[in-house]
Amino acid sequence: MKQTSLDDVDRRILRLLQLDASMSHAALAEAAGSSPASCWRRIKAMEEAGILRASVRLVDADLVGRGVNVMCQVRMKSHALNDRLAFEHFLQTKPEVMEAHSMSGEWDYLLRIVAEDVAGYERFLMRDLLNHANVATAASHFALSQVKYTTALPV
């Protein structure tokens, strides 16, 4: 993937938007040291380049009953393209799977899964994940606490 050239103002805009995407263009421009019109053009250019994607609001997992955070390593039965694609499609349909990474090394995938409680995770693991035709085995690691969490990339 080609890296896009960003100047200092672009980087300030990105840092500010990652902290608060609800800022008005005027407030954002002032904080970034740019005019509102220039700031708006820069944002539109970064959207068109794919640098800026969806604007979202972050939800507190504990307050909506999804406070159990599990890292799950998955080993596949087969590495055939169709088997991997079928598994990746399966993951896309599961709302409790927050992240899924194809990995190098001993395990094939690393998943971050949220659940309401340990029993909820067990249901997902036993009924869904381990019943998938292409899954050989999985190992679960329960997070005791969240030491750091950020969605902001260093730019």
PDB file of C-alpha atoms in Angstrom:
ATOM      1  CA  MET A   1       0.000   0.000   0.000  1.00  0.00           C
ATOM      2  CA  LYS A   2       1.323   3.405  -0.971  1.00  0.00           C
ATOM      3  CA  GLN A   3       1.943   5.816   1.880  1.00  0.00           C
ATOM      4  CA  THR A   4       0.444   9.269   1.384  1.00  0.00           C
ATOM      5  CA  SER A   5       2.516  12.380   1.975  1.00  0.00           C
ATOM      6  CA  LEU A   6       1.176  14.433   4.873  1.00  0.00           C
ATOM      7  CA  ASP A   7       2.392  17.827   6.016  1.00  0.00           C
ATOM      8  CA  ASP A   8       2.407  19.125   9.590  1.00  0.00           C
ATOM      9  CA  VAL A   9      -1.087  20.663   9.330  1.00  0.00           C
ATOM     10  CA  ASP A  10      -2.524  17.392   7.976  1.00  0.00           C
ATOM     11  CA  ARG A  11      -0.951  15.527  10.888  1.00  0.00           C
ATOM     12  CA  ARG A  12      -2.344  18.023  13.428  1.00  0.00           C
ATOM     13  CA  ILE A  13      -5.809  17.632  11.876  1.00  0.00           C
ATOM     14  CA  LEU A  14      -5.521  13.827  12.083  1.00  0.00           C
ATOM     15  CA  ARG A  15      -4.397  13.923  15.714  1.00  0.00           C
ATOM     16  CA  LEU A  16      -7.252  16.262  16.655  1.00  0.00           C
ATOM     17  CA  LEU A  17      -9.904  14.258  14.788  1.00  0.00           C
ATOM     18  CA  GLN A  18      -8.742  11.055  16.471  1.00  0.00           C
ATOM     19  CA  LEU A  19      -9.315  12.697  19.848  1.00  0.00           C
ATOM     20  CA  ASP A  20     -12.695  14.252  18.987  1.00  0.00           C
ATOM     21  CA  ALA A  21     -14.294  13.675  15.590  1.00  0.00           C
ATOM     22  CA  SER A  22     -17.276  15.820  16.598  1.00  0.00           C
ATOM     23  CA  MET A  23     -15.266  19.079  16.535  1.00  0.00           C
ATOM     24  CA  SER A  24     -16.691  21.731  14.240  1.00  0.00           C
ATOM     25  CA  HIS A  25     -14.592  22.644  11.211  1.00  0.00           C
ATOM     26  CA  ALA A  26     -14.036  26.096  12.702  1.00  0.00           C
ATOM     27  CA  ALA A  27     -12.772  24.723  16.029  1.00  0.00           C
ATOM     28  CA  LEU A  28     -10.687  22.105  14.257  1.00  0.00           C
ATOM     29  CA  ALA A  29      -9.154  24.699  11.926  1.00  0.00           C
ATOM     30  CA  GLU A  30      -8.284  26.996  14.825  1.00  0.00           C
ATOM     31  CA  ALA A  31      -6.695  24.170  16.832  1.00  0.00           C
ATOM     32  CA  ALA A  32      -4.759  22.948  13.782  1.00  0.00           C
ATOM     33  CA  GLY A  33      -3.553  26.439  12.817  1.00  0.00           C
ATOM     34  CA  SER A  34      -5.432  26.525   9.519  1.00  0.00           C
ATOM     35  CA  SER A  35      -8.320  28.430   7.962  1.00  0.00           C
ATOM     36  CA  PRO A  36     -11.740  26.724   8.023  1.00  0.00           C
ATOM     37  CA  ALA A  37     -11.829  26.494   4.207  1.00  0.00           C
ATOM     38  CA  SER A  38      -8.344  24.994   4.028  1.00  0.00           C
ATOM     39  CA  CYS A  39      -9.136  22.592   6.856  1.00  0.00           C
ATOM     40  CA  TRP A  40     -12.326  21.443   5.093  1.00  0.00           C
ATOM     41  CA  ARG A  41     -10.396  20.882   1.807  1.00  0.00           C
ATOM     42  CA  ARG A  42      -7.697  18.921   3.626  1.00  0.00           C
ATOM     43  CA  ILE A  43     -10.289  16.709   5.346  1.00  0.00           C
ATOM     44  CA  LYS A  44     -12.070  16.055   2.035  1.00  0.00           C
ATOM     45  CA  ALA A  45      -8.743  15.196   0.351  1.00  0.00           C
ATOM     46  CA  MET A  46      -7.831  12.796   3.175  1.00  0.00           C
ATOM     47  CA  GLU A  47     -11.282  11.176   2.935  1.00  0.00           C
ATOM     48  CA  GLU A  48     -10.894  10.719  -0.825  1.00  0.00           C
ATOM     49  CA  ALA A  49      -7.401   9.254  -0.320  1.00  0.00           C
ATOM     50  CA  GLY A  50      -8.828   6.756   2.190  1.00  0.00           C
ATOM     51  CA  ILE A  51      -6.775   8.142   5.076  1.00  0.00           C
ATOM     52  CA  LEU A  52      -9.886   9.238   6.947  1.00  0.00           C
ATOM     53  CA  ARG A  53     -12.544   6.585   7.184  1.00  0.00           C
ATOM     54  CA  ALA A  54     -15.790   6.395   9.144  1.00  0.00           C
ATOM     55  CA  SER A  55     -16.469   8.722  12.057  1.00  0.00           C
ATOM     56  CA  VAL A  56     -17.757   6.736  15.025  1.00  0.00           C
ATOM     57  CA  ARG A  57     -18.573   7.127  18.713  1.00  0.00           C
ATOM     58  CA  LEU A  58     -16.855   4.805  21.180  1.00  0.00           C
ATOM     59  CA  VAL A  59     -19.126   2.815  23.501  1.00  0.00           C
ATOM     60  CA  ASP A  60     -18.171   1.813  27.049  1.00  0.00           C
ATOM     61  CA  ALA A  61     -18.210  -2.013  26.956  1.00  0.00           C
ATOM     62  CA  ASP A  62     -18.844  -2.382  30.696  1.00  0.00           C
ATOM     63  CA  LEU A  63     -21.848  -0.070  30.632  1.00  0.00           C
ATOM     64  CA  VAL A  64     -23.509  -2.031  27.810  1.00  0.00           C
ATOM     65  CA  GLY A  65     -22.855  -5.448  29.325  1.00  0.00           C
ATOM     66  CA  ARG A  66     -19.863  -6.508  27.230  1.00  0.00           C
ATOM     67  CA  GLY A  67     -17.136  -6.228  29.853  1.00  0.00           C
ATOM     68  CA  VAL A  68     -15.467  -9.612  29.311  1.00  0.00           C
ATOM     69  CA  ASN A  69     -12.591  -9.235  26.856  1.00  0.00           C
ATOM     70  CA  VAL A  70     -10.982 -12.412  25.500  1.00  0.00           C
ATOM     71  CA  MET A  71      -7.993 -12.888  23.226  1.00  0.00           C
ATOM     72  CA  CYS A  72      -8.504 -16.125  21.336  1.00  0.00           C
ATOM     73  CA  GLN A  73      -5.871 -17.849  19.232  1.00  0.00           C
ATOM     74  CA  VAL A  74      -7.216 -20.103  16.488  1.00  0.00           C
ATOM     75  CA  ARG A  75      -5.495 -22.880  14.562  1.00  0.00           C
ATOM     76  CA  MET A  76      -7.045 -23.934  11.253  1.00  0.00           C
ATOM     77  CA  LYS A  77      -7.450 -27.500   9.965  1.00  0.00           C
ATOM     78  CA  SER A  78      -6.535 -26.375   6.459  1.00  0.00           C
ATOM     79  CA  HIS A  79      -4.791 -23.374   4.968  1.00  0.00           C
ATOM     80  CA  ALA A  80      -6.494 -23.740   1.586  1.00  0.00           C
ATOM     81  CA  LEU A  81      -7.708 -20.397   0.248  1.00  0.00           C
ATOM     82  CA  ASN A  82     -11.399 -21.350   0.227  1.00  0.00           C
ATOM     83  CA  ASP A  83     -11.207 -22.626   3.815  1.00  0.00           C
ATOM     84  CA  ARG A  84      -9.569 -19.419   5.029  1.00  0.00           C
ATOM     85  CA  LEU A  85     -12.060 -17.266   3.136  1.00  0.00           C
ATOM     86  CA  ALA A  86     -14.986 -19.231   4.579  1.00  0.00           C
ATOM     87  CA  PHE A  87     -13.620 -18.741   8.103  1.00  0.00           C
ATOM     88  CA  GLU A  88     -12.987 -15.040   7.553  1.00  0.00           C
ATOM     89  CA  HIS A  89     -16.549 -14.630   6.238  1.00  0.00           C
ATOM     90  CA  PHE A  90     -17.823 -16.450   9.351  1.00  0.00           C
ATOM     91  CA  LEU A  91     -15.890 -13.984  11.547  1.00  0.00           C
ATOM     92  CA  GLN A  92     -17.477 -11.028   9.732  1.00  0.00           C
ATOM     93  CA  THR A  93     -20.928 -12.299  10.742  1.00  0.00           C
ATOM     94  CA  LYS A  94     -20.158 -12.534  14.467  1.00  0.00           C
ATOM     95  CA  PRO A  95     -20.745  -9.240  16.315  1.00  0.00           C
ATOM     96  CA  GLU A  96     -18.834 -10.408  19.392  1.00  0.00           C
ATOM     97  CA  VAL A  97     -15.639 -10.659  17.319  1.00  0.00           C
ATOM     98  CA  MET A  98     -14.228  -7.146  17.587  1.00  0.00           C
ATOM     99  CA  GLU A  99     -10.918  -7.803  15.852  1.00  0.00           C
ATOM    100  CA  ALA A 100      -9.507 -10.640  13.785  1.00  0.00           C
ATOM    101  CA  HIS A 101      -5.921 -10.844  12.627  1.00  0.00           C
ATOM    102  CA  SER A 102      -4.331 -13.420  10.351  1.00  0.00           C
ATOM    103  CA  MET A 103      -1.061 -14.273  12.076  1.00  0.00           C
ATOM    104  CA  SER A 104       2.358 -15.684  11.347  1.00  0.00           C
ATOM    105  CA  GLY A 105       3.751 -18.298  13.688  1.00  0.00           C
ATOM    106  CA  GLU A 106       2.160 -21.172  15.581  1.00  0.00           C
ATOM    107  CA  TRP A 107      -1.435 -19.842  15.517  1.00  0.00           C
ATOM    108  CA  ASP A 108      -3.305 -18.855  12.372  1.00  0.00           C
ATOM    109  CA  TYR A 109      -5.630 -16.161  13.760  1.00  0.00           C
ATOM    110  CA  LEU A 110      -5.811 -13.920  16.783  1.00  0.00           C
ATOM    111  CA  LEU A 111      -9.297 -12.741  17.727  1.00  0.00           C
ATOM    112  CA  ARG A 112     -10.483 -10.190  20.262  1.00  0.00           C
ATOM    113  CA  ILE A 113     -13.907 -11.180  21.463  1.00  0.00           C
ATOM    114  CA  VAL A 114     -16.242  -9.379  23.861  1.00  0.00           C
ATOM    115  CA  ALA A 115     -18.917 -11.121  25.896  1.00  0.00           C
ATOM    116  CA  GLU A 116     -21.363 -10.293  28.662  1.00  0.00           C
ATOM    117  CA  ASP A 117     -19.793 -12.869  30.991  1.00  0.00           C
ATOM    118  CA  VAL A 118     -17.678 -16.040  30.991  1.00  0.00           C
ATOM    119  CA  ALA A 119     -20.740 -18.193  30.247  1.00  0.00           C
ATOM    120  CA  GLY A 120     -21.521 -16.015  27.219  1.00  0.00           C
ATOM    121  CA  TYR A 121     -17.988 -16.490  25.917  1.00  0.00           C
ATOM    122  CA  GLU A 122     -18.227 -20.238  26.523  1.00  0.00           C
ATOM    123  CA  ARG A 123     -21.441 -20.362  24.435  1.00  0.00           C
ATOM    124  CA  PHE A 124     -19.711 -18.510  21.587  1.00  0.00           C
ATOM    125  CA  LEU A 125     -16.623 -20.718  21.823  1.00  0.00           C
ATOM    126  CA  MET A 126     -18.418 -24.072  22.054  1.00  0.00           C
ATOM    127  CA  ARG A 127     -21.422 -23.438  19.786  1.00  0.00           C
ATOM    128  CA  ASP A 128     -19.935 -21.181  17.144  1.00  0.00           C
ATOM    129  CA  LEU A 129     -16.163 -21.042  16.940  1.00  0.00           C
ATOM    130  CA  LEU A 130     -15.195 -24.649  17.679  1.00  0.00           C
ATOM    131  CA  ASN A 131     -18.096 -25.929  15.568  1.00  0.00           C
ATOM    132  CA  HIS A 132     -16.782 -24.169  12.478  1.00  0.00           C
ATOM    133  CA  ALA A 133     -15.725 -26.808   9.962  1.00  0.00           C
ATOM    134  CA  ASN A 134     -12.283 -25.256   9.399  1.00  0.00           C
ATOM    135  CA  VAL A 135     -11.256 -24.708  13.029  1.00  0.00           C
ATOM    136  CA  ALA A 136      -8.913 -27.297  14.523  1.00  0.00           C
ATOM    137  CA  THR A 137      -8.410 -25.777  17.973  1.00  0.00           C
ATOM    138  CA  ALA A 138      -8.456 -22.537  19.940  1.00  0.00           C
ATOM    139  CA  ALA A 139      -6.806 -21.127  23.049  1.00  0.00           C
ATOM    140  CA  SER A 140      -8.495 -18.437  25.145  1.00  0.00           C
ATOM    141  CA  HIS A 141      -6.853 -15.745  27.256  1.00  0.00           C
ATOM    142  CA  PHE A 142      -9.120 -13.626  29.471  1.00  0.00           C
ATOM    143  CA  ALA A 143      -8.112 -10.005  30.032  1.00  0.00           C
ATOM    144  CA  LEU A 144      -8.048  -9.212  33.758  1.00  0.00           C
ATOM    145  CA  SER A 145      -7.984  -5.461  33.203  1.00  0.00           C
ATOM    146  CA  GLN A 146      -7.435  -3.003  30.395  1.00  0.00           C
ATOM    147  CA  VAL A 147      -4.133  -1.260  30.963  1.00  0.00           C
ATOM    148  CA  LYS A 148      -4.210   0.792  27.762  1.00  0.00           C
ATOM    149  CA  TYR A 149      -6.763   1.300  25.033  1.00  0.00           C
ATOM    150  CA  THR A 150      -6.609   3.752  22.190  1.00  0.00           C
ATOM    151  CA  THR A 151      -7.915   4.031  18.683  1.00  0.00           C
ATOM    152  CA  ALA A 152      -5.605   6.935  17.843  1.00  0.00           C
ATOM    153  CA  LEU A 153      -2.725   6.126  15.511  1.00  0.00           C
ATOM    154  CA  PRO A 154       0.530   8.025  16.079  1.00  0.00           C
ATOM    155  CA  VAL A 155       0.732  10.436  13.141  1.00  0.00           C
TER     156      VAL A 155
END
